[in-house]
Amino acid sequence: MEAVLELRDVSKHYPGHRAVHRVSLAVEAGAFYSILGPSGCGKTSTLRMIAGFDEPTSGEILLRGNPIQNLRPYQRPINTVFQRYALFPHLTVRGNVEFGLKRRGETDYDAKVDEALEMVELTGKESRMPAQLSGGEQQRVALARSLVLTPEVLLLDEPLSALDPNLRKSVRLELKALQRRTGITFVFITHDQEEALSLSDRIAVMNKGEVEQIGTPHEIYLHPTTPFVAGFLGAVNWIDGGKAGVRPEATRIGRVAPEGDVRILQARVSHSVFLGNCVHVETVTALGGRIVAEVAADGYREGDAVYVWWRSADELRFGS
Amino acid sequence: MNRLRTWFLAPARTLNFVFFLVPLAIILAYSLMSRGIYGGVEMPWTFESYQRLFDPLYGGILMRSFAISLLSTVLCLVLGYPLALFIARSGARRNLYLNLVMLPFWTSFLVRTYAWMFLLRDTGLINTVLLAMGVIREPLPLLYNDGAVVLGLVYGYLPFMVLPLYTTLERLDKSLFEAAADLGARPFVAFVQVMLPLSMPGIRAGSILVFISCIGAYLTPDLLGGSKTIMIGNVVQNQFTGARDWPFGAACSLVLMALVMILLKLFLRKGEDQLL
């Protein structure tokens, strides 16, 4: 597939601080691409350089093969959905959505605006002011305002974080459906691994200004290449002095040692955590390591002598 | 709760009544009385002072006062907006800059106006320097004209424009301008379409403060203006001092007040006029 957006060795250095360091990534046309990482990892700085709000210290940003790092934001066919939406408070919903079309000098844009508003299910609310809308509606205006311009790339800066948790999951599905329907390339910035895993075609995991790993959700969850990626994407039982790990859901527990090609450790149950859909039984091994096993129903008490085991194939190995 | 409110508001209400409404009533009464020979007012009641206001002489002075005040307000806006924006965007230094804007208030307005006279007069600093450098042969007529008055007013009331503008601009979300640029607006278009409309509350508040201060000014035109540059404030002042015509002075000030209030009513948006 053709890369619509490419970053080559992009860095953003401040005195005494490397916000982004030598980030390279390629986003395929029509992809839902996530940049995932904890706060302060450089993901927002990366987005700001792609949008053109900040200039890279070094490196190249290419759009369909053409360098764009010297273009101003208003010259780039890239649009942004801001974290807090940044809707123009003095303009109506329609005024916000037609803003970009007017700037392009288009005159016959009413149909486009209607279509965009219909797409985000805001038909009938054209003359409302942003302050009269709920958080979810404001977010949809922000989406419509950008999508109506059919950008080459749509940047989304943690667009779900300002919504209340109940709304987040349904909006997540809508977002994915919207991306598929429009075919627009999405670059989605998030610190929420569940969001990234459920939405993305590809994920770039960032840490301390650098990209740690790029891959499909499958790859980075099941085959993380660094301990950071393994730990950031889900719970890990660290084994072999931190050189390897195994996920709790791949860890089995029992009172009788199993047969077969598995690694087995003797352990004692320290306590259990009920998580609703499952139970995490926490154990301490003979060597003092902590191993958590995910089970469907709790049958263990504190101090029980147990075996914990897993298949070697389920181990996450990082290469020492 | 309501009783508490009544008690806490009582001092302010009393002050307003004794020192604002009562004097206003006195002024109204004076304006309807006859002029005393040595100042003061006498019976009988008369509308004569108001009739005299229709003299084209005073209409001219009023028009001129409005024109000078309007020009000064516009200049304050043009000079104050970039300054307020600069301060709002200057991070940790903004308190320093705000204090610098307010620094002139630490000395008397009268002293500062005299300082302008020393700068502007024929033997003042500007003319002396220019003459010595050979740029001019004759001193420039910098003082005692409309230009000097406008300069003095702009200088004196610029902080009244900067402070409300700063308050409005400082609160504006920076991402709005990034959003405008992101959606294809060049800097000038983003300014006109987004920043300017959103700074209207500050523009209106600053303009009102400056305009009202200018329209009532008498010190600045008195010291910096020529014999022709009389503003309505000077007329009022003169009636209570030299001319000893209190009823006419009272009538002038009431009419001025009424005109300013009508103008503000037109200028302010619905809701904002509750400030009046």
XYZ file of C-alpha atoms in Angstrom:
596
model
C 0.000 0.000 0.000
C 1.041 3.556 -0.639
C 2.155 5.666 2.311
C 0.168 8.909 2.384
C 2.078 10.327 5.335
C 5.652 9.618 6.216
C 7.884 10.850 9.012
C 11.631 10.435 8.534
C 13.873 10.895 11.548
C 11.701 13.674 12.896
C 12.990 15.298 16.082
C 11.797 18.134 18.260
C 14.428 19.181 20.747
C 14.111 21.893 23.353
C 17.042 23.046 25.453
C 17.664 20.190 27.867
C 14.661 18.199 26.676
C 14.106 15.866 23.744
C 10.334 15.983 23.245
C 10.527 13.867 20.085
C 13.635 12.039 18.984
C 14.204 10.476 15.556
C 10.661 9.336 14.949
C 10.101 7.531 11.661
C 6.793 6.104 10.614
C 4.712 5.572 7.500
C 0.935 5.811 7.422
C -0.822 3.930 4.638
C -3.647 5.611 2.755
C -7.021 4.874 4.288
C -5.559 3.463 7.489
C -6.619 4.019 11.058
C -3.185 4.680 12.547
C -2.717 5.227 16.276
C 0.159 6.812 18.110
C -0.006 5.378 21.618
C 1.953 6.319 24.684
C 1.818 7.725 28.206
C 1.517 11.465 28.772
C 4.765 13.258 28.012
C 5.908 10.579 25.567
C 5.984 13.023 22.645
C 2.834 11.907 20.849
C 1.156 15.317 20.996
C 4.396 17.027 19.918
C 4.469 14.633 16.961
C 0.891 15.530 16.035
C 1.646 19.250 16.299
C 4.519 18.861 13.841
C 2.349 16.909 11.394
C -0.356 19.608 11.626
C 2.248 22.352 11.254
C 1.777 24.108 14.605
C 5.370 23.303 15.567
C 8.429 22.944 13.369
C 10.654 19.886 13.686
C 14.212 20.533 14.849
C 15.311 18.055 12.209
C 13.879 15.411 9.926
C 11.356 15.300 7.129
C 7.588 15.062 6.998
C 6.305 13.823 3.648
C 2.773 13.920 2.315
C 2.415 11.658 -0.737
C 6.178 11.881 -1.104
C 6.403 15.672 -0.952
C 8.116 17.359 1.988
C 5.641 19.522 3.901
C 7.587 20.414 7.038
C 8.075 23.971 5.779
C 4.407 24.562 4.944
C 2.204 26.583 7.279
C -0.787 24.780 8.871
C -3.203 26.557 6.480
C -1.243 25.269 3.494
C -1.417 21.600 4.483
C -4.276 19.358 3.348
C -4.330 17.960 6.865
C -6.949 18.729 9.483
C -7.105 18.280 13.218
C -9.726 17.344 15.777
C -8.482 19.049 18.918
C -8.532 17.466 22.336
C -10.992 20.048 23.656
C -12.462 20.486 20.150
C -11.610 24.221 19.857
C -14.973 25.027 18.277
C -15.422 28.709 17.443
C -17.732 29.850 20.239
C -19.065 32.824 18.271
C -20.192 30.744 15.295
C -23.138 28.390 14.972
C -22.717 24.707 14.197
C -23.140 25.552 10.521
C -20.716 28.460 10.830
C -18.121 26.156 12.309
C -18.542 23.469 9.675
C -18.458 25.859 6.716
C -15.444 27.796 8.101
C -12.845 25.763 6.216
C -14.848 25.655 2.984
C -15.176 29.444 3.009
C -11.428 29.811 3.490
C -10.917 27.744 0.359
C -13.023 30.246 -1.518
C -15.773 27.758 -2.228
C -19.165 29.322 -2.736
C -21.562 26.437 -3.260
C -20.922 24.591 -0.043
C -24.325 24.251 1.613
C -24.862 20.722 0.319
C -21.431 19.650 1.565
C -22.134 21.084 4.997
C -25.509 19.322 5.149
C -23.898 16.073 4.141
C -21.172 16.373 6.780
C -23.701 17.199 9.475
C -25.843 14.270 8.432
C -22.821 11.998 8.628
C -22.284 12.910 12.290
C -26.037 12.934 12.976
C -26.326 16.608 13.780
C -28.992 17.448 11.222
C -31.431 19.944 12.742
C -28.870 21.481 15.071
C -27.247 23.724 12.448
C -28.176 26.977 14.145
C -27.153 26.007 17.677
C -24.154 27.647 19.292
C -21.365 25.337 20.543
C -22.139 26.241 24.176
C -25.653 24.829 23.709
C -24.340 21.394 22.742
C -23.385 18.404 24.869
C -19.780 17.204 24.943
C -20.543 14.413 22.483
C -22.281 16.792 20.089
C -19.400 19.248 20.263
C -17.033 16.457 19.367
C -19.166 15.549 16.344
C -19.122 19.184 15.191
C -15.334 19.119 15.463
C -15.296 15.958 13.346
C -17.706 17.346 10.761
C -15.738 20.597 10.541
C -12.627 18.651 9.553
C -14.194 15.851 7.516
C -16.113 18.259 5.292
C -12.738 19.333 3.892
C -11.918 15.702 2.960
C -8.339 16.032 4.212
C -5.546 13.733 3.090
C -4.975 12.968 6.755
C -7.192 13.638 9.747
C -5.338 14.071 13.037
C -7.262 13.303 16.217
C -5.719 14.444 19.491
C -7.199 12.257 22.237
C -10.706 13.081 21.007
C -12.405 10.699 23.415
C -10.680 11.830 26.598
C -13.020 14.766 27.193
C -16.112 12.539 27.011
C -17.585 10.799 30.022
C -16.634 7.110 30.244
C -20.101 5.751 29.397
C -20.122 7.626 26.115
C -16.558 6.758 25.177
C -17.166 3.188 24.018
C -20.103 4.010 21.763
C -18.299 7.010 20.264
C -15.314 4.754 19.669
C -17.432 2.493 17.466
C -18.921 5.460 15.618
C -15.458 6.855 15.004
C -14.269 3.608 13.479
C -17.394 3.358 11.304
C -16.926 6.946 10.176
C -13.341 6.276 9.203
C -14.323 3.205 7.180
C -17.186 5.017 5.459
C -15.192 8.090 4.466
C -11.984 6.223 3.683
C -10.018 9.148 5.126
C -6.672 8.338 6.731
C -6.919 8.817 10.504
C -3.918 9.463 12.743
C -5.229 8.961 16.240
C -3.320 10.097 19.316
C -4.166 8.319 22.559
C -2.810 7.180 25.889
C -5.527 4.522 26.213
C -4.234 1.132 25.026
C -7.749 -0.315 24.852
C -8.803 2.467 22.470
C -5.735 1.948 20.333
C -6.103 -1.833 20.223
C -9.782 -1.797 19.343
C -9.650 0.924 16.679
C -6.366 0.729 14.860
C -5.009 -0.910 11.765
C -1.554 -0.038 12.983
C -0.143 1.319 16.208
C 3.093 3.158 16.909
C 3.963 2.948 20.596
C 5.964 5.913 21.847
C 7.961 6.302 25.034
C 10.220 9.164 26.136
C 10.101 10.825 22.741
C 10.973 7.742 20.719
C 9.005 5.098 18.859
C 9.406 1.778 20.677
C 7.456 -0.428 18.311
C 5.202 -0.225 15.278
C 2.813 -2.987 14.335
C -0.736 -4.238 14.119
C -2.664 -4.388 17.410
C -2.104 -8.148 17.320
C 1.630 -7.833 16.919
C 2.250 -5.279 19.604
C 0.019 -7.013 22.117
C 1.186 -10.550 21.511
C 4.742 -9.894 20.393
C 5.954 -6.760 22.102
C 9.608 -6.104 21.356
C 10.374 -4.170 24.525
C 9.336 -4.558 28.163
C 7.821 -1.064 28.001
C 5.464 -2.008 25.172
C 4.519 -5.255 26.917
C 3.765 -3.442 30.146
C 1.983 -0.485 28.577
C -0.429 -2.620 26.564
C -1.525 -4.868 29.402
C -0.670 -6.634 32.621
C 2.494 -8.751 32.550
C 3.997 -11.318 34.890
C 7.714 -10.609 34.683
C 9.904 -13.709 34.613
C 13.596 -14.508 34.087
C 14.653 -11.313 35.807
C 12.513 -9.088 33.574
C 13.893 -10.451 30.291
C 10.619 -12.180 29.563
C 7.010 -12.009 30.595
C 3.699 -13.716 30.283
C 0.221 -12.204 30.319
C -2.132 -13.187 33.159
C -4.685 -14.563 30.697
C -2.037 -16.959 29.336
C -1.134 -18.073 32.846
C -2.895 -21.101 34.321
C -3.228 -22.030 37.956
C -4.071 -25.321 39.692
C -3.481 -27.472 42.723
C -2.082 -30.304 40.600
C 0.896 -29.949 38.288
C -0.093 -30.374 34.609
C 1.531 -32.624 32.007
C 3.064 -31.420 28.755
C 5.315 -28.766 27.335
C 4.754 -26.005 29.894
C 6.780 -24.012 32.350
C 5.687 -24.658 35.905
C 6.387 -22.751 39.107
C 5.319 -23.553 42.640
C 3.601 -20.665 44.385
C 1.335 -19.590 47.212
C -1.819 -17.568 46.745
C -1.463 -14.092 48.252
C -4.902 -12.720 47.315
C -7.539 -12.492 44.620
C -8.980 -9.481 42.826
C -12.510 -9.748 41.464
C -12.752 -7.856 38.165
C -16.325 -8.627 37.179
C -15.746 -10.672 34.055
C -12.844 -12.584 35.602
C -10.732 -13.004 38.714
C -7.029 -12.237 39.027
C -5.406 -14.642 41.482
C -2.134 -13.199 42.709
C 0.548 -15.611 43.834
C 4.090 -15.439 45.153
C 6.536 -18.026 43.830
C 9.138 -19.895 45.826
C 11.754 -17.440 44.542
C 9.697 -14.431 45.589
C 8.381 -13.497 42.141
C 4.806 -12.345 41.707
C 2.652 -14.195 39.197
C -0.967 -13.318 38.444
C -3.275 -15.842 36.839
C -6.592 -14.951 35.271
C -9.374 -17.433 36.026
C -13.088 -17.476 35.366
C -14.115 -18.149 38.957
C -12.244 -17.873 42.212
C -11.627 -21.115 44.125
C -8.500 -20.115 46.017
C -7.755 -18.793 49.452
C -4.805 -16.904 50.808
C -1.922 -19.244 51.588
C -3.068 -22.095 49.296
C -0.157 -24.007 47.752
C -0.627 -23.999 43.973
C 1.152 -24.473 40.672
C 1.217 -21.754 38.050
C 2.202 -22.558 34.491
C 2.098 -21.380 30.896
C 3.037 -22.563 27.448
C 6.511 -21.482 26.308
C 4.877 -20.184 23.138
C 2.930 -17.649 25.218
C 6.053 -16.111 26.694
C 6.888 -12.589 25.647
C 10.624 -12.471 24.941
C 12.393 -9.190 24.385
C 15.857 -10.318 23.396
C 18.469 -9.390 25.950
C -29.904 34.793 53.147
C -31.889 37.695 51.751
C -31.692 39.621 55.008
C -27.952 39.127 55.062
C -27.735 40.501 51.554
C -29.752 43.567 52.511
C -27.390 44.297 55.403
C -24.229 43.832 53.399
C -25.519 46.002 50.575
C -26.684 48.749 52.927
C -23.357 50.665 53.084
C -23.002 50.678 49.293
C -26.612 51.740 48.844
C -26.258 54.549 51.382
C -23.059 55.798 49.753
C -24.624 55.703 46.307
C -27.657 57.570 47.537
C -25.837 60.264 49.507
C -22.935 60.844 47.129
C -24.460 60.098 43.735
C -28.243 60.417 43.611
C -28.508 63.373 45.973
C -25.811 65.436 44.145
C -27.449 64.529 40.854
C -30.754 65.864 42.154
C -28.991 69.031 43.316
C -27.436 69.501 39.872
C -30.844 69.010 38.277
C -32.342 71.623 40.613
C -29.479 74.078 39.939
C -29.905 73.701 36.189
C -33.499 74.860 36.499
C -32.739 77.910 38.648
C -31.459 81.413 37.859
C -27.881 82.545 37.987
C -26.667 84.429 41.079
C -24.624 87.580 40.549
C -21.585 86.315 42.459
C -22.041 82.641 41.517
C -24.468 80.309 43.204
C -28.113 80.029 42.246
C -31.261 82.051 42.888
C -34.987 81.808 42.338
C -37.088 81.820 40.149
C -37.212 78.502 38.312
C -36.430 78.803 34.605
C -35.567 76.778 31.490
C -33.261 79.504 30.270
C -30.026 77.477 30.752
C -31.357 74.700 28.545
C -32.472 77.155 25.898
C -28.990 78.634 25.781
C -27.590 75.194 24.937
C -29.205 75.490 21.510
C -26.721 78.245 20.684
C -24.653 76.898 17.732
C -21.534 77.806 19.704
C -22.173 75.046 22.218
C -23.366 72.597 19.596
C -20.016 73.120 17.865
C -18.058 72.535 21.061
C -20.093 69.404 21.737
C -19.469 68.050 18.228
C -15.780 68.849 18.566
C -15.607 67.100 21.957
C -17.229 64.014 20.487
C -14.853 64.058 17.508
C -11.728 64.447 19.672
C -12.931 61.753 22.085
C -13.794 59.382 19.249
C -10.413 59.887 17.580
C -8.612 59.369 20.897
C -10.614 56.194 21.556
C -9.813 54.778 18.116
C -6.112 55.604 18.559
C -6.119 53.966 22.008
C -7.670 50.868 20.446
C -5.170 50.740 17.587
C -2.222 51.222 19.963
C -3.646 49.212 22.857
C -4.735 46.062 21.026
C -1.268 44.901 19.930
C 0.102 45.832 23.355
C -2.624 43.890 25.198
C -2.091 40.912 22.893
C 1.646 41.046 23.449
C 1.192 41.097 27.229
C -1.388 38.293 27.123
C 1.072 36.143 25.172
C 4.203 36.903 27.179
C 3.917 34.128 29.738
C 5.751 34.645 33.000
C 6.571 38.293 32.250
C 2.955 39.373 31.899
C 2.717 40.657 35.492
C 5.789 42.800 34.999
C 4.323 44.301 31.820
C 0.934 44.887 33.440
C 2.634 46.746 36.265
C 4.501 48.858 33.732
C 1.196 49.747 32.060
C -0.191 50.866 35.416
C 2.997 52.601 36.552
C 1.938 56.099 35.347
C -0.985 56.008 37.795
C 1.545 56.304 40.571
C 1.999 59.995 39.823
C -0.608 62.678 39.493
C -2.266 63.137 36.133
C -1.669 66.880 36.428
C 2.093 66.424 36.819
C 2.217 64.064 33.865
C 0.294 66.510 31.699
C 2.728 69.286 32.658
C 5.542 66.945 31.657
C 4.047 66.802 28.166
C 4.105 70.603 28.057
C 7.829 70.555 28.777
C 8.324 68.050 26.002
C 6.144 69.745 23.387
C 6.583 73.512 23.832
C 8.735 75.621 21.500
C 11.713 75.488 23.875
C 10.865 71.939 24.928
C 12.946 68.813 24.601
C 11.686 67.719 21.169
C 12.059 71.113 19.479
C 15.422 71.793 21.155
C 16.856 68.485 19.978
C 15.490 68.843 16.443
C 16.772 72.421 16.190
C 20.205 71.434 17.485
C 20.403 68.577 14.989
C 19.461 70.965 12.225
C 16.442 68.931 11.182
C 14.203 72.021 11.511
C 14.899 75.758 11.456
C 11.762 76.925 13.266
C 10.267 75.227 16.340
C 7.415 72.911 15.370
C 4.009 74.008 16.713
C 3.547 70.903 18.847
C 1.671 72.422 21.756
C -1.647 74.265 22.107
C -3.551 72.541 19.338
C -5.963 69.640 18.798
C -3.118 67.250 18.104
C -1.580 67.920 21.506
C -4.951 67.338 23.168
C -5.454 64.018 21.382
C -1.901 63.023 22.284
C -2.505 63.885 25.934
C -5.804 62.005 26.042
C -4.401 58.916 24.326
C -1.398 58.967 26.640
C -3.555 59.404 29.725
C -6.247 56.840 29.005
C -4.361 54.122 27.095
C -4.218 51.908 30.223
C -8.026 51.984 30.391
C -8.027 50.354 26.964
C -5.183 47.924 27.565
C -6.446 46.412 30.813
C -9.919 45.229 29.713
C -8.492 44.101 26.361
C -5.798 42.137 28.154
C -8.387 40.448 30.364
C -10.384 39.334 27.318
C -7.412 38.248 25.201
C -5.717 36.403 28.033
C -8.764 34.157 28.435
C -9.011 33.212 24.765
C -8.096 29.602 24.101
C -4.951 29.525 21.978
C -6.123 26.373 20.229
C -8.906 28.417 18.569
C -6.307 30.204 16.448
C -4.555 26.949 15.713
C -7.930 25.547 14.665
C -8.466 28.537 12.370
C -5.057 28.019 10.760
C -5.712 24.286 10.575
C -8.933 24.954 8.648
C -7.092 27.063 6.100
C -7.257 30.594 7.519
C -4.211 32.735 6.872
C -3.079 34.806 9.895
C -4.937 37.951 8.824
C -8.152 36.043 8.074
C -7.870 34.170 11.384
C -7.488 37.512 13.126
C -10.547 39.049 11.460
C -12.769 35.959 11.594
C -11.858 34.552 14.989
C -9.762 36.769 17.224
C -11.498 40.071 16.585
C -15.065 38.820 17.138
C -13.984 37.037 20.302
C -12.258 40.134 21.672
C -15.327 42.369 21.208
C -16.220 42.363 24.938
C -12.769 43.800 25.727
C -12.940 46.241 22.809
C -16.328 47.508 23.939
C -15.361 47.792 27.616
C -12.075 49.545 26.824
C -13.670 51.920 24.313
C -16.398 52.918 26.741
C -13.915 53.590 29.546
C -11.676 55.681 27.288
C -14.510 57.522 25.542
C -16.261 58.480 28.777
C -12.975 59.642 30.291
C -12.210 61.726 27.186
C -15.613 63.309 26.794
C -15.475 64.599 30.361
C -11.836 65.702 30.177
C -11.068 69.335 31.013
C -7.512 69.238 32.364
C -5.860 67.958 29.181
C -7.572 70.403 26.756
C -7.024 73.182 29.279
C -3.254 72.638 29.510
C -2.341 71.214 26.096
C -5.049 72.750 23.902
C -4.996 76.129 22.269
C -7.549 78.846 22.741
C -9.692 77.173 20.081
C -9.514 73.725 21.551
C -12.279 73.980 24.101
C -14.025 70.771 24.984
C -17.369 70.468 26.710
C -15.615 69.676 29.996
C -13.927 73.087 29.881
C -17.292 74.781 29.310
C -18.735 73.080 32.387
C -15.676 73.870 34.485
C -15.683 77.495 33.359
C -19.312 78.040 34.350
C -18.564 77.065 37.927
C -15.360 79.146 38.115
C -14.686 82.137 35.850
C -18.123 82.607 34.294
C -20.013 82.098 37.582
C -23.021 80.633 35.823
C -23.878 77.564 37.886
C -27.280 76.853 36.295
C -25.769 76.770 32.819
C -22.875 74.559 34.005
C -25.370 72.188 35.593
C -27.489 72.065 32.439
C -24.394 71.373 30.296
C -23.261 68.478 32.436
C -26.727 66.909 32.567
C -27.179 67.106 28.798
C -23.708 65.647 28.276
C -24.533 62.798 30.632
C -27.796 62.096 28.838
C -26.116 62.100 25.417
C -23.376 59.717 26.560
C -25.932 57.342 28.038
C -27.984 57.322 24.844
C -24.842 56.605 22.818
C -23.793 53.772 25.108
C -27.266 52.285 24.915
C -26.857 52.156 21.142
C -23.299 50.875 21.328
C -23.763 48.137 23.886
C -25.378 44.851 23.085
C -28.430 43.562 24.823
C -27.448 42.219 28.206
C -24.313 44.303 28.382
C -26.364 47.459 28.864
C -27.325 46.190 32.295
C -23.942 47.539 33.284
C -25.423 51.022 33.031
